[in-house]
Short mmCIF file of C-alpha atoms in Angstrom, two decimals:
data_model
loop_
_atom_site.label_atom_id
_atom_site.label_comp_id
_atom_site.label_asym_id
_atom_site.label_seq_id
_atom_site.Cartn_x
_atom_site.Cartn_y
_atom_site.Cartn_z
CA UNK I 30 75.79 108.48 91.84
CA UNK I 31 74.29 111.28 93.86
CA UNK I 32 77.16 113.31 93.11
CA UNK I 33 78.95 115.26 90.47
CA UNK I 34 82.52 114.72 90.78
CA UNK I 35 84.09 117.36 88.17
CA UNK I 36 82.28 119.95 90.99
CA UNK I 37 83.92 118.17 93.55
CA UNK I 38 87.16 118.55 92.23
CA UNK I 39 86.80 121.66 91.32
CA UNK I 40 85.48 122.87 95.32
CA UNK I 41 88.06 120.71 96.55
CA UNK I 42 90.62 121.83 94.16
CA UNK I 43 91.91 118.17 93.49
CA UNK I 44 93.14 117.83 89.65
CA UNK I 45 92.12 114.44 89.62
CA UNK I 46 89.89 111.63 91.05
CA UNK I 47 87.98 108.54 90.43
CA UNK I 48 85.33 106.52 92.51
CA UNK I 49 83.68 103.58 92.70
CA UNK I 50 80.97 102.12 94.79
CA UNK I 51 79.91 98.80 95.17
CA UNK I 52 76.36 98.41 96.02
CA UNK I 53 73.62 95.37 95.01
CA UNK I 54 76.44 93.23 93.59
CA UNK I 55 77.77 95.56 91.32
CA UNK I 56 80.08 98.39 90.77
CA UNK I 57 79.88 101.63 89.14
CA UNK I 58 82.57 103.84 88.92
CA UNK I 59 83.58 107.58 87.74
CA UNK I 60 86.39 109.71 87.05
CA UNK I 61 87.16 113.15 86.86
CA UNK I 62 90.06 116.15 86.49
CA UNK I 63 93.36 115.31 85.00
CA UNK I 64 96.26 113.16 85.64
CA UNK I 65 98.84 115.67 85.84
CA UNK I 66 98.27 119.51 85.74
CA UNK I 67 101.78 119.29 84.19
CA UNK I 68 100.45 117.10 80.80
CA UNK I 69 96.60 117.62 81.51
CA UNK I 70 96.23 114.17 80.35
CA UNK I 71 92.65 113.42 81.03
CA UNK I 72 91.79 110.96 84.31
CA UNK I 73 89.84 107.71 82.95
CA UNK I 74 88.17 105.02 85.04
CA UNK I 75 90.99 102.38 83.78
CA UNK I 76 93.66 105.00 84.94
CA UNK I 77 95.77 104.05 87.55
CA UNK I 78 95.82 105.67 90.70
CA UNK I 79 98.70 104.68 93.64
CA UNK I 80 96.22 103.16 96.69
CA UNK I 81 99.31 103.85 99.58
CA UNK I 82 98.50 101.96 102.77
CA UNK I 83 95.76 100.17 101.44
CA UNK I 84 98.39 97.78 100.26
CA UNK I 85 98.81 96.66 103.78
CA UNK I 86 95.64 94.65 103.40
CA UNK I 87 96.43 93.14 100.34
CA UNK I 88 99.66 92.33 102.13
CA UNK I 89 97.50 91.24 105.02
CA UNK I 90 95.54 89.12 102.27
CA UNK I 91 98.40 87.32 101.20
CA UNK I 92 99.51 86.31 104.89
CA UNK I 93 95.87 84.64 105.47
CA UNK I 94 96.32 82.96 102.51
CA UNK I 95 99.65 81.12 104.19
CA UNK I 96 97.50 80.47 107.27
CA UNK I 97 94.82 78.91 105.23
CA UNK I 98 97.32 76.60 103.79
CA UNK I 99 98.62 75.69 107.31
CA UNK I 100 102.19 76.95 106.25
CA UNK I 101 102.08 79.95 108.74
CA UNK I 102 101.07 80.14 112.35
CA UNK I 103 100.18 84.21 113.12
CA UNK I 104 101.50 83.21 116.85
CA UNK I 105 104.58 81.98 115.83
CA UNK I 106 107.47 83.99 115.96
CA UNK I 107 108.62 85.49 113.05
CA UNK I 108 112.46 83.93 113.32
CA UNK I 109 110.62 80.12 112.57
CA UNK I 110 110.04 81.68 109.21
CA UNK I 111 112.64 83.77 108.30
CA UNK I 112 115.88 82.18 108.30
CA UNK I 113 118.37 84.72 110.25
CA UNK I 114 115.82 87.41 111.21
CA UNK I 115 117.23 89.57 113.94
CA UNK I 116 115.82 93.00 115.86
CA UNK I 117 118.59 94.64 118.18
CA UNK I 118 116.47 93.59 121.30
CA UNK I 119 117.22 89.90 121.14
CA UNK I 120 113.72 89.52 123.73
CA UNK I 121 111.54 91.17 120.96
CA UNK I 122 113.32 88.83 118.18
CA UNK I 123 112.42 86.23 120.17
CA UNK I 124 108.40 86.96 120.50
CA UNK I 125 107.55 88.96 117.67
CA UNK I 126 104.87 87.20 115.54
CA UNK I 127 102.64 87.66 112.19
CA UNK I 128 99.97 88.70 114.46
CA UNK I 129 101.79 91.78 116.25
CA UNK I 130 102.72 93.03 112.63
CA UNK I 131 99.69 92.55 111.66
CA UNK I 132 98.08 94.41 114.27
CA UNK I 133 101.39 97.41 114.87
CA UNK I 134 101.98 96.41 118.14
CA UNK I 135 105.40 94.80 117.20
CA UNK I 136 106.90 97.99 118.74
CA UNK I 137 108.94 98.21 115.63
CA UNK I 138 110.79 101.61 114.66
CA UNK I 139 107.62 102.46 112.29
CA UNK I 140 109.71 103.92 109.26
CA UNK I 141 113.50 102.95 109.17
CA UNK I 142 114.81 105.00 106.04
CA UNK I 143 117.19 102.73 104.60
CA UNK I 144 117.64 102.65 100.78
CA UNK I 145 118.28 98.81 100.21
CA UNK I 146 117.83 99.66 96.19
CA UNK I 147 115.56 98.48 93.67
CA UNK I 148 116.45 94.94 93.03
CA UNK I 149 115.21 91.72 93.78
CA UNK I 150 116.81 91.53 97.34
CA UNK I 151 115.60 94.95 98.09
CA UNK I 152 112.91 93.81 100.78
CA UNK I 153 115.63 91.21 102.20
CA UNK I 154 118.28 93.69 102.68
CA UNK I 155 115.81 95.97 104.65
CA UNK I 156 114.83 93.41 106.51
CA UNK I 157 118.38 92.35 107.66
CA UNK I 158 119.02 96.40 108.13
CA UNK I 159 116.38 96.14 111.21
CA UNK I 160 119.19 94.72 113.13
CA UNK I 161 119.94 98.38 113.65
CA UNK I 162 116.82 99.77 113.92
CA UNK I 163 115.21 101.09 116.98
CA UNK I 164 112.58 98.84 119.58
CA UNK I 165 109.84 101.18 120.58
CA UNK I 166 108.77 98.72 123.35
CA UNK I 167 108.14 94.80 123.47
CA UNK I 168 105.86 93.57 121.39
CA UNK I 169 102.58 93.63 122.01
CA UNK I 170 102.84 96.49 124.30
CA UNK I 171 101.52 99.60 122.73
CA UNK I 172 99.73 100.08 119.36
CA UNK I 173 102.25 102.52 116.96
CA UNK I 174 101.99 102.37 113.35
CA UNK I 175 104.49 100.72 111.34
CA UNK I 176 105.83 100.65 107.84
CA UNK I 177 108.80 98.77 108.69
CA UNK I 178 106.43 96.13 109.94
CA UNK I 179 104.57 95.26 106.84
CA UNK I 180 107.60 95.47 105.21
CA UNK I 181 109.14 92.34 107.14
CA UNK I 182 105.52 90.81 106.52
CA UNK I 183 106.14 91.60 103.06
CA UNK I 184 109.24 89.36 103.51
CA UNK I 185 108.17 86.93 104.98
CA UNK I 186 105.58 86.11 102.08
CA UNK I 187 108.67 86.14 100.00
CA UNK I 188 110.58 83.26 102.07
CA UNK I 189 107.74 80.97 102.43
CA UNK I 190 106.27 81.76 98.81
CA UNK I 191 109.77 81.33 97.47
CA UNK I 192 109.46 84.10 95.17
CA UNK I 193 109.41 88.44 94.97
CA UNK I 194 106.86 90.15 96.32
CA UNK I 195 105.44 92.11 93.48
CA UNK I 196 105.31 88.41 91.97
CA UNK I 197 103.49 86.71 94.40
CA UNK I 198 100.99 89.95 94.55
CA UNK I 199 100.22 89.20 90.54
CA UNK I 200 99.90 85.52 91.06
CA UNK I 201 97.49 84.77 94.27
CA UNK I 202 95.91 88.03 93.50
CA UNK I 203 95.74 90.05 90.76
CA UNK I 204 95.87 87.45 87.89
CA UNK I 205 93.11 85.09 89.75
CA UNK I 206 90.85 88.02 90.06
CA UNK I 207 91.36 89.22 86.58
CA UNK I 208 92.10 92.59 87.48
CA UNK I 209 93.31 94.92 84.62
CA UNK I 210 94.49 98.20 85.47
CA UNK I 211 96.84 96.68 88.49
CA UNK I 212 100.30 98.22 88.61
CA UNK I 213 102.63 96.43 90.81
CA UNK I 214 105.96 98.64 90.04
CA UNK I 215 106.95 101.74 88.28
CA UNK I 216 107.41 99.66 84.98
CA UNK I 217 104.06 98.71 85.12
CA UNK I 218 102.45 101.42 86.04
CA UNK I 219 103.96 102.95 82.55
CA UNK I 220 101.65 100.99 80.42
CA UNK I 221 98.84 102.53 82.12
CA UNK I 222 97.28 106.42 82.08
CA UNK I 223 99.27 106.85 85.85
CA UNK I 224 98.11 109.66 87.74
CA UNK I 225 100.81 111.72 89.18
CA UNK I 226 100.44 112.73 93.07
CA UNK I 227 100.65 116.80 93.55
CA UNK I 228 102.05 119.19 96.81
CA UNK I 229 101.21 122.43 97.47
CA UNK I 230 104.35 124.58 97.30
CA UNK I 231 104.54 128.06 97.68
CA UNK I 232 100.91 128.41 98.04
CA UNK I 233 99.30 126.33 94.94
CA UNK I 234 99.54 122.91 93.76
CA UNK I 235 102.30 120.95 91.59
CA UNK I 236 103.01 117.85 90.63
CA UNK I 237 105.59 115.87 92.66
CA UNK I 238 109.14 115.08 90.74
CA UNK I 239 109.16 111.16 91.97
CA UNK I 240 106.56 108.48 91.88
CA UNK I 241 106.97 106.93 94.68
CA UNK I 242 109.34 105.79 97.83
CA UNK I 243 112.20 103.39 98.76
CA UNK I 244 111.04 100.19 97.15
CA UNK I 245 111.39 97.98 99.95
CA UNK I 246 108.31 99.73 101.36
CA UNK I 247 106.18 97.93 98.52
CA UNK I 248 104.56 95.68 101.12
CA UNK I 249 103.38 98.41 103.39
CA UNK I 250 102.33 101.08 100.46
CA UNK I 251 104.67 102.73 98.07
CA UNK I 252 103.85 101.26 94.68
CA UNK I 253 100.71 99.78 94.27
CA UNK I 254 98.58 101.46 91.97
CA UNK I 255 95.08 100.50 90.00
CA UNK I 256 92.19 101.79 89.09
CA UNK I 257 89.09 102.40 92.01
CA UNK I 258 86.79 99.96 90.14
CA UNK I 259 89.66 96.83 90.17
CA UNK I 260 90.24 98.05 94.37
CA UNK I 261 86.86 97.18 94.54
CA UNK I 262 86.94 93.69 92.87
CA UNK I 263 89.81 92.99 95.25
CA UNK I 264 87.26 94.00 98.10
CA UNK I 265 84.67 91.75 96.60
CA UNK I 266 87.31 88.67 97.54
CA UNK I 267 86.62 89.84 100.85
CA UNK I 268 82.98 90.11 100.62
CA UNK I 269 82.65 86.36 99.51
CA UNK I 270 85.44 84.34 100.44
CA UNK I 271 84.53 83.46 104.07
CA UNK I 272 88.36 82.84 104.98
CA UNK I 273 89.04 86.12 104.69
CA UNK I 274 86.76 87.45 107.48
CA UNK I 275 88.85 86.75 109.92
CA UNK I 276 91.07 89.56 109.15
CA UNK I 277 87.90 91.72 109.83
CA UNK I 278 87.62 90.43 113.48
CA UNK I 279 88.51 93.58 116.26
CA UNK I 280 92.21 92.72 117.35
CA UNK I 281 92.15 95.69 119.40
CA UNK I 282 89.17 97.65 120.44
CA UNK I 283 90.67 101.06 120.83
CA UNK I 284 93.57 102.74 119.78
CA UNK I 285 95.13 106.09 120.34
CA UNK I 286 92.90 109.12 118.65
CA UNK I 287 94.73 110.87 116.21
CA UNK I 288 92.18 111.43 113.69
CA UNK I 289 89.63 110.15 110.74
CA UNK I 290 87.79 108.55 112.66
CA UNK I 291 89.53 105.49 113.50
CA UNK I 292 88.69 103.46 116.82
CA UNK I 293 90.11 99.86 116.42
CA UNK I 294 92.30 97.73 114.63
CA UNK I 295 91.58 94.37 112.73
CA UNK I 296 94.11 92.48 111.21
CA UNK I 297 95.62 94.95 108.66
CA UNK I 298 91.75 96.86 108.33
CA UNK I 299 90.76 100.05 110.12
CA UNK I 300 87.88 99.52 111.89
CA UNK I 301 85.23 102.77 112.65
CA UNK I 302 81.92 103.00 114.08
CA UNK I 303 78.88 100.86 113.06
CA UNK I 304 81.32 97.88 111.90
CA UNK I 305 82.46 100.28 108.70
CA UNK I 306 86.17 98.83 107.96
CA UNK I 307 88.67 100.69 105.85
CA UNK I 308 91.80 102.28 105.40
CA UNK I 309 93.54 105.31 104.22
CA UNK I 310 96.54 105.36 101.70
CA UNK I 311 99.24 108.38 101.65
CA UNK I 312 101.87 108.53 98.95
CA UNK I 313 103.77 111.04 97.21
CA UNK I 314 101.31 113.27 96.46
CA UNK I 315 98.27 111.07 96.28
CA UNK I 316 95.80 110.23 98.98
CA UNK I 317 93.43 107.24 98.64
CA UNK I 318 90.34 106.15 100.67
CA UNK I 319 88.30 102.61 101.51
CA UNK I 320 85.05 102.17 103.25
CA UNK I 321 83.33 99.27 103.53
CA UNK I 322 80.46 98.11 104.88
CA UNK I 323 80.08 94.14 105.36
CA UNK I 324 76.89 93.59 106.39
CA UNK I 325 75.22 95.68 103.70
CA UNK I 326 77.54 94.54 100.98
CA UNK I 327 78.73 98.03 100.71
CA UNK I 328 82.18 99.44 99.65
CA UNK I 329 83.52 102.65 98.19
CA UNK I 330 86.56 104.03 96.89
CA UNK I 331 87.91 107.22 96.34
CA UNK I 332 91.32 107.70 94.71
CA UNK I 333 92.86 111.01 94.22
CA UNK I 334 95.96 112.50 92.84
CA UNK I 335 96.12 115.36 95.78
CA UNK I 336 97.50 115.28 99.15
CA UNK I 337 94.79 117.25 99.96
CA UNK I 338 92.35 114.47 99.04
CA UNK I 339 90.18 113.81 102.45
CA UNK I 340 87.22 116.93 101.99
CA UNK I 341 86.65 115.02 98.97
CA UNK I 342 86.63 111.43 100.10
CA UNK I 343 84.70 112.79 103.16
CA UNK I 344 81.93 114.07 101.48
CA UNK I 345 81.26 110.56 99.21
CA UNK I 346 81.36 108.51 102.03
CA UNK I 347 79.05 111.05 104.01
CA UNK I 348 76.84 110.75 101.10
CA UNK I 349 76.91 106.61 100.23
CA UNK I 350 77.49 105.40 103.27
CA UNK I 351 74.46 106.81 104.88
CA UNK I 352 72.04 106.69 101.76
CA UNK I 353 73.11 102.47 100.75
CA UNK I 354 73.95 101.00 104.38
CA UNK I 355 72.42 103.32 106.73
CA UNK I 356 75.22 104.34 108.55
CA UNK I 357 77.15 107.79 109.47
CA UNK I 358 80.29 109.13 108.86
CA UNK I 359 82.45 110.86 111.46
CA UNK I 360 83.21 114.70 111.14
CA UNK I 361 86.56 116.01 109.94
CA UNK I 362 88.58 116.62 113.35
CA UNK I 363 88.71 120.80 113.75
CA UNK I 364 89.95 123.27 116.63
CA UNK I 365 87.38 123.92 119.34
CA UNK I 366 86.05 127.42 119.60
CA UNK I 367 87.15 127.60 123.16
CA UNK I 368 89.47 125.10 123.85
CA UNK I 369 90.12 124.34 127.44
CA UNK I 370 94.37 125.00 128.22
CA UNK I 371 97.00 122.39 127.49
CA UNK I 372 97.64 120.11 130.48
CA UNK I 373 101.19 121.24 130.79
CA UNK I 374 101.94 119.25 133.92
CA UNK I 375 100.97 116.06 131.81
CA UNK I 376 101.47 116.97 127.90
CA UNK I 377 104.33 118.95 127.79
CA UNK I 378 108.21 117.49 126.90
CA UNK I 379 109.83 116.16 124.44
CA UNK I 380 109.51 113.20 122.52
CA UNK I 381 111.34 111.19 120.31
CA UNK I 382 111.27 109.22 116.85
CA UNK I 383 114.17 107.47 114.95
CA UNK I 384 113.61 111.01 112.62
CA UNK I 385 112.61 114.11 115.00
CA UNK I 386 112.82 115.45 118.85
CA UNK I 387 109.57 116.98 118.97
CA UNK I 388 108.77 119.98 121.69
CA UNK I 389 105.68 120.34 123.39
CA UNK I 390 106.01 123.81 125.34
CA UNK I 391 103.33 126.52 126.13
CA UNK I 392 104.36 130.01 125.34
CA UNK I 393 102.60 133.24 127.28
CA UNK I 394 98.90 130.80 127.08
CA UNK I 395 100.14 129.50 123.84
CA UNK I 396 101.04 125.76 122.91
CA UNK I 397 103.39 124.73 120.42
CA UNK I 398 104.92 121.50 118.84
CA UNK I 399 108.37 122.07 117.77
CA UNK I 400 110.10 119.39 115.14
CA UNK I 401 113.66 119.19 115.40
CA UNK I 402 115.44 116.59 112.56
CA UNK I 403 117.19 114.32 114.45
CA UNK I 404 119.78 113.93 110.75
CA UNK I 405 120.55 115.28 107.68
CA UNK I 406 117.22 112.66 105.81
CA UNK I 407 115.27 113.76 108.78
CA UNK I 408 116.23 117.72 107.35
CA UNK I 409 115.48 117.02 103.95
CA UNK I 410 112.11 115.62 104.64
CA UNK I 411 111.08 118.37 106.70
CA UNK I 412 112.69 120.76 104.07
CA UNK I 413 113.92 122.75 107.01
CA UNK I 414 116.16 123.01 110.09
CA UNK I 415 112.96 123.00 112.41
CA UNK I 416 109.45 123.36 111.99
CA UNK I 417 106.69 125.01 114.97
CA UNK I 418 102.70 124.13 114.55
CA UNK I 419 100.80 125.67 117.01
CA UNK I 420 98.14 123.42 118.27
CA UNK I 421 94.95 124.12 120.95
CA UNK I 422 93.36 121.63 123.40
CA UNK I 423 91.05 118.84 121.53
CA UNK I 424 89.81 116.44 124.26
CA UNK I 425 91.03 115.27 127.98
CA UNK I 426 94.36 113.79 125.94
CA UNK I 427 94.24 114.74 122.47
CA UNK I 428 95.74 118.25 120.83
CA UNK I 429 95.10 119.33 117.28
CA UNK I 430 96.81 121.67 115.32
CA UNK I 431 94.94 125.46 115.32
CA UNK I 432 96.00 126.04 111.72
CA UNK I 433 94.72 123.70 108.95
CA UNK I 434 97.70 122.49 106.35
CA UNK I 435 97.33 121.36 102.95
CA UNK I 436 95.93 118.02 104.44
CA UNK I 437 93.95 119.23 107.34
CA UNK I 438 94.13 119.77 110.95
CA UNK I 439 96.22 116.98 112.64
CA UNK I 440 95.06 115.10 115.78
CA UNK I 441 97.68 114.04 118.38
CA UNK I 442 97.53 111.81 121.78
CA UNK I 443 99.22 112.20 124.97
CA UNK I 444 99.70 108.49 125.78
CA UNK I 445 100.78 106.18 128.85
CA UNK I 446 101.01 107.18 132.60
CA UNK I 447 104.96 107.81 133.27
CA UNK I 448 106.78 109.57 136.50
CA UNK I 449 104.85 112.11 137.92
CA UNK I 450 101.91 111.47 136.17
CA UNK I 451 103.70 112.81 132.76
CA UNK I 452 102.34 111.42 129.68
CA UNK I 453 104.86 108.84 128.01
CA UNK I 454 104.45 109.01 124.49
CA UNK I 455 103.21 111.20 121.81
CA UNK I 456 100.81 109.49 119.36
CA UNK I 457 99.74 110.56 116.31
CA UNK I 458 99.31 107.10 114.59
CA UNK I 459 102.76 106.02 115.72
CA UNK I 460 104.40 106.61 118.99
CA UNK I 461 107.18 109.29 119.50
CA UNK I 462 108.59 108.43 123.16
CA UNK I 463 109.05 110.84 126.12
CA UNK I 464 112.73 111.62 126.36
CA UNK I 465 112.42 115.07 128.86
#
């Protein structure tokens, strides 16, 4: 396929990875590496790999579907569907549709960590527990990336399907597409060669010691899993089924830069330069990737069992992309050689999520971000009492981090136009709000 993908693990230092490309009608896939440096069980193309946030668009999928059936109205408000739905800003209960969580501009808290359980009721109780969750801003203010969103999408498929969420997944999608290696939950995803996500921890790579997150968080990306080749049949639905393009059309034509690429939204796809639509899954230790290309009938997939995944992914898409549809592939975000100084006047404060304060301060011609857990979960995700990054100018409002991690250099936004010309909100995907 115009690559060999054991050397691509191997210069990547991924353990294991599969891909698929669908090109003329037809796919052809690959796999390479292991499932688990722990077992070194050997990666297959039916093994099954967790896709992240690329559920949102199967989640996205199964919302259309409603529309298509005239059951749902995306301009609605959410409340009309969901009997005793309730934010703790009674004016954003009141307007919040579909088409804001859709789109993340519901100005939801994007990840309320609340551990509703694994039962059936799991999404429901989270839902209800966003009563006490944060309001970033009305909705359809701001764009800011939310889990918590597609997890009240998630429930809302539930109330009007009448039925779970993994179960409607199986029956309006998986079963009629006759996918195979599909996992929709952990008990699942036992009957199938799962690949297990790995960390780097003191300096080399392990294999994580959980599989995946809370398990109301299904809807937005924590369980999913399949193999690259049955993403792609799923992507094929979109290719053909002429109902579905709508979910393709620009909802918003820019969003904040904070990386990969990404310069509008659709409604649940990432949309990138010449009309390439995608999206990017992160979870526990595994990092998955989507490109597709519409008009050439183009799609790839690249599922890996590394959160340090993207060099990889990069490269295939840098390769296919350009070589079956004719189209480029933006760089990997790095430091500038000479950066130009932080704007302190404009960038520098501190800003808040529900989980951190996070510092922007320059220090004798040096800037630094500063995370400070905001509660004990916040500490034990961080795995410290407070963690510094320094980070160098990128563009007029953007900063990126001068040291690479694991994962890469991050890119961050300084959004909005507050008191004295101060930005307003820090941006890296979702919005962490000026408090100083």
């Amino acid at each position: 396929m115009g690559w060999n993908l054991g050397e691509l693990i191997t210069k990547y230092d991924v353990p294991g990875a599969q891909v698929a490309v669908l090109a003329d009608g037809k796919i052809r896939d690959e796999a390479a590496g292991v499932l688990s440096l722990r077992t070194g069980v050997e990666t297959t193309s039916d093994s099954v790999f967790k896709i992240g946030s690329i559920t949102k668009i199967w989640t996205a999928t199964l919302v259309r579907q409603l529309v298509s059936e005239g059951v749902l109205d995306l301009d609605r408000p959410v409340r009309e569907y969901v009997p005793g739905f309730r934010l703790n800003d009674a004016a954003a209960t009141a307007l919040l549709t579909a088409r804001h969580l859709l789109t993340h501009t519901g100005g939801l808290d994007g990840n309320h960590y609340a551990d509703t359980g694994r039962n059936d009721d799991a999404i429901e109780k989270f839902v209800a527990a966003l009563a006490d969750a944060d309001q970033l801003l009305p909705p359809g203010t701001l764009f800011s990336y939310s889990n918590s969103g597609y997890a009240l999408l998630g429930r809302l498929v539930e109330v009007v399907r009448g039925k779970r969420f993994h179960d409607v997944l199986r029956e309006h999608l998986v079963a009629p597409l006759g996918l195979r290696s599909v996992a929709t939950d952990p008990y699942e995803a036992i009957l199938h060669r799962a690949a297990v996500g790995h960390v780097e921890a003191g300096g080399e790579l392990v294999p994580t010691t959980s599989w995946a997150a809370r398990y109301h968080c299904v809807p937005s990306g924590s369980h999913l899993a399949m193999s690259a080749r049955d993403l792609l049949e799923f992507v094929r639905l979109h290719l053909t089924d002429e109902t579905l393009a709508a979910l393709r059309e620009p909802q918003l034509e820019s969003v904040p830069d904070f990386g990969g690429g990404i310069l509008g939204w659709g409604l649940g796809w990432m949309l990138y330069q010449d009309r390439v639509l995608g999206h990017t899954g992160v979870s526990k230790g595994q990092k998955a990737f989507l490109r597709v290309v519409p008009s050439a009938g183009v799609a790839v997939a690249v599922l890996t069992n590394s959160a340090g995944g993207e060099p990889l992914a990069h490269e295939i898409f840098s390769t296919v992309l350009g070589e079956l549809a004719g189209v480029g592939t933006a760089p990997l975000p790095v430091p500038p050689a000479n950066p130009t100084p932080i704007d302190a006047d404009r960038m520098c404060g501190t800003y808040r999520t529900t989980l951190y304060d996070i510092a922007l301060a320059v220090e004798n011609d040096r800037a630094f971000l500063t995370y400070h857990p905001r509660s004990e979960l916040a500490a034990s995700l961080l795995g410290k009492r407070e963690s510094r990054v320094e980070v160098v100018r990128l563009g007029d409002s953007t900063i990126i981090t001068l040291e690479p991690k694991f994962d890469g250099h991050q890119v961050l936004s300084l959004v909005g136009s507050g008191e004295h010309g101060r930005a307003r909100f820090l941006h890296n995907g979702a919005a962490a709000t000026r408090i100083a």
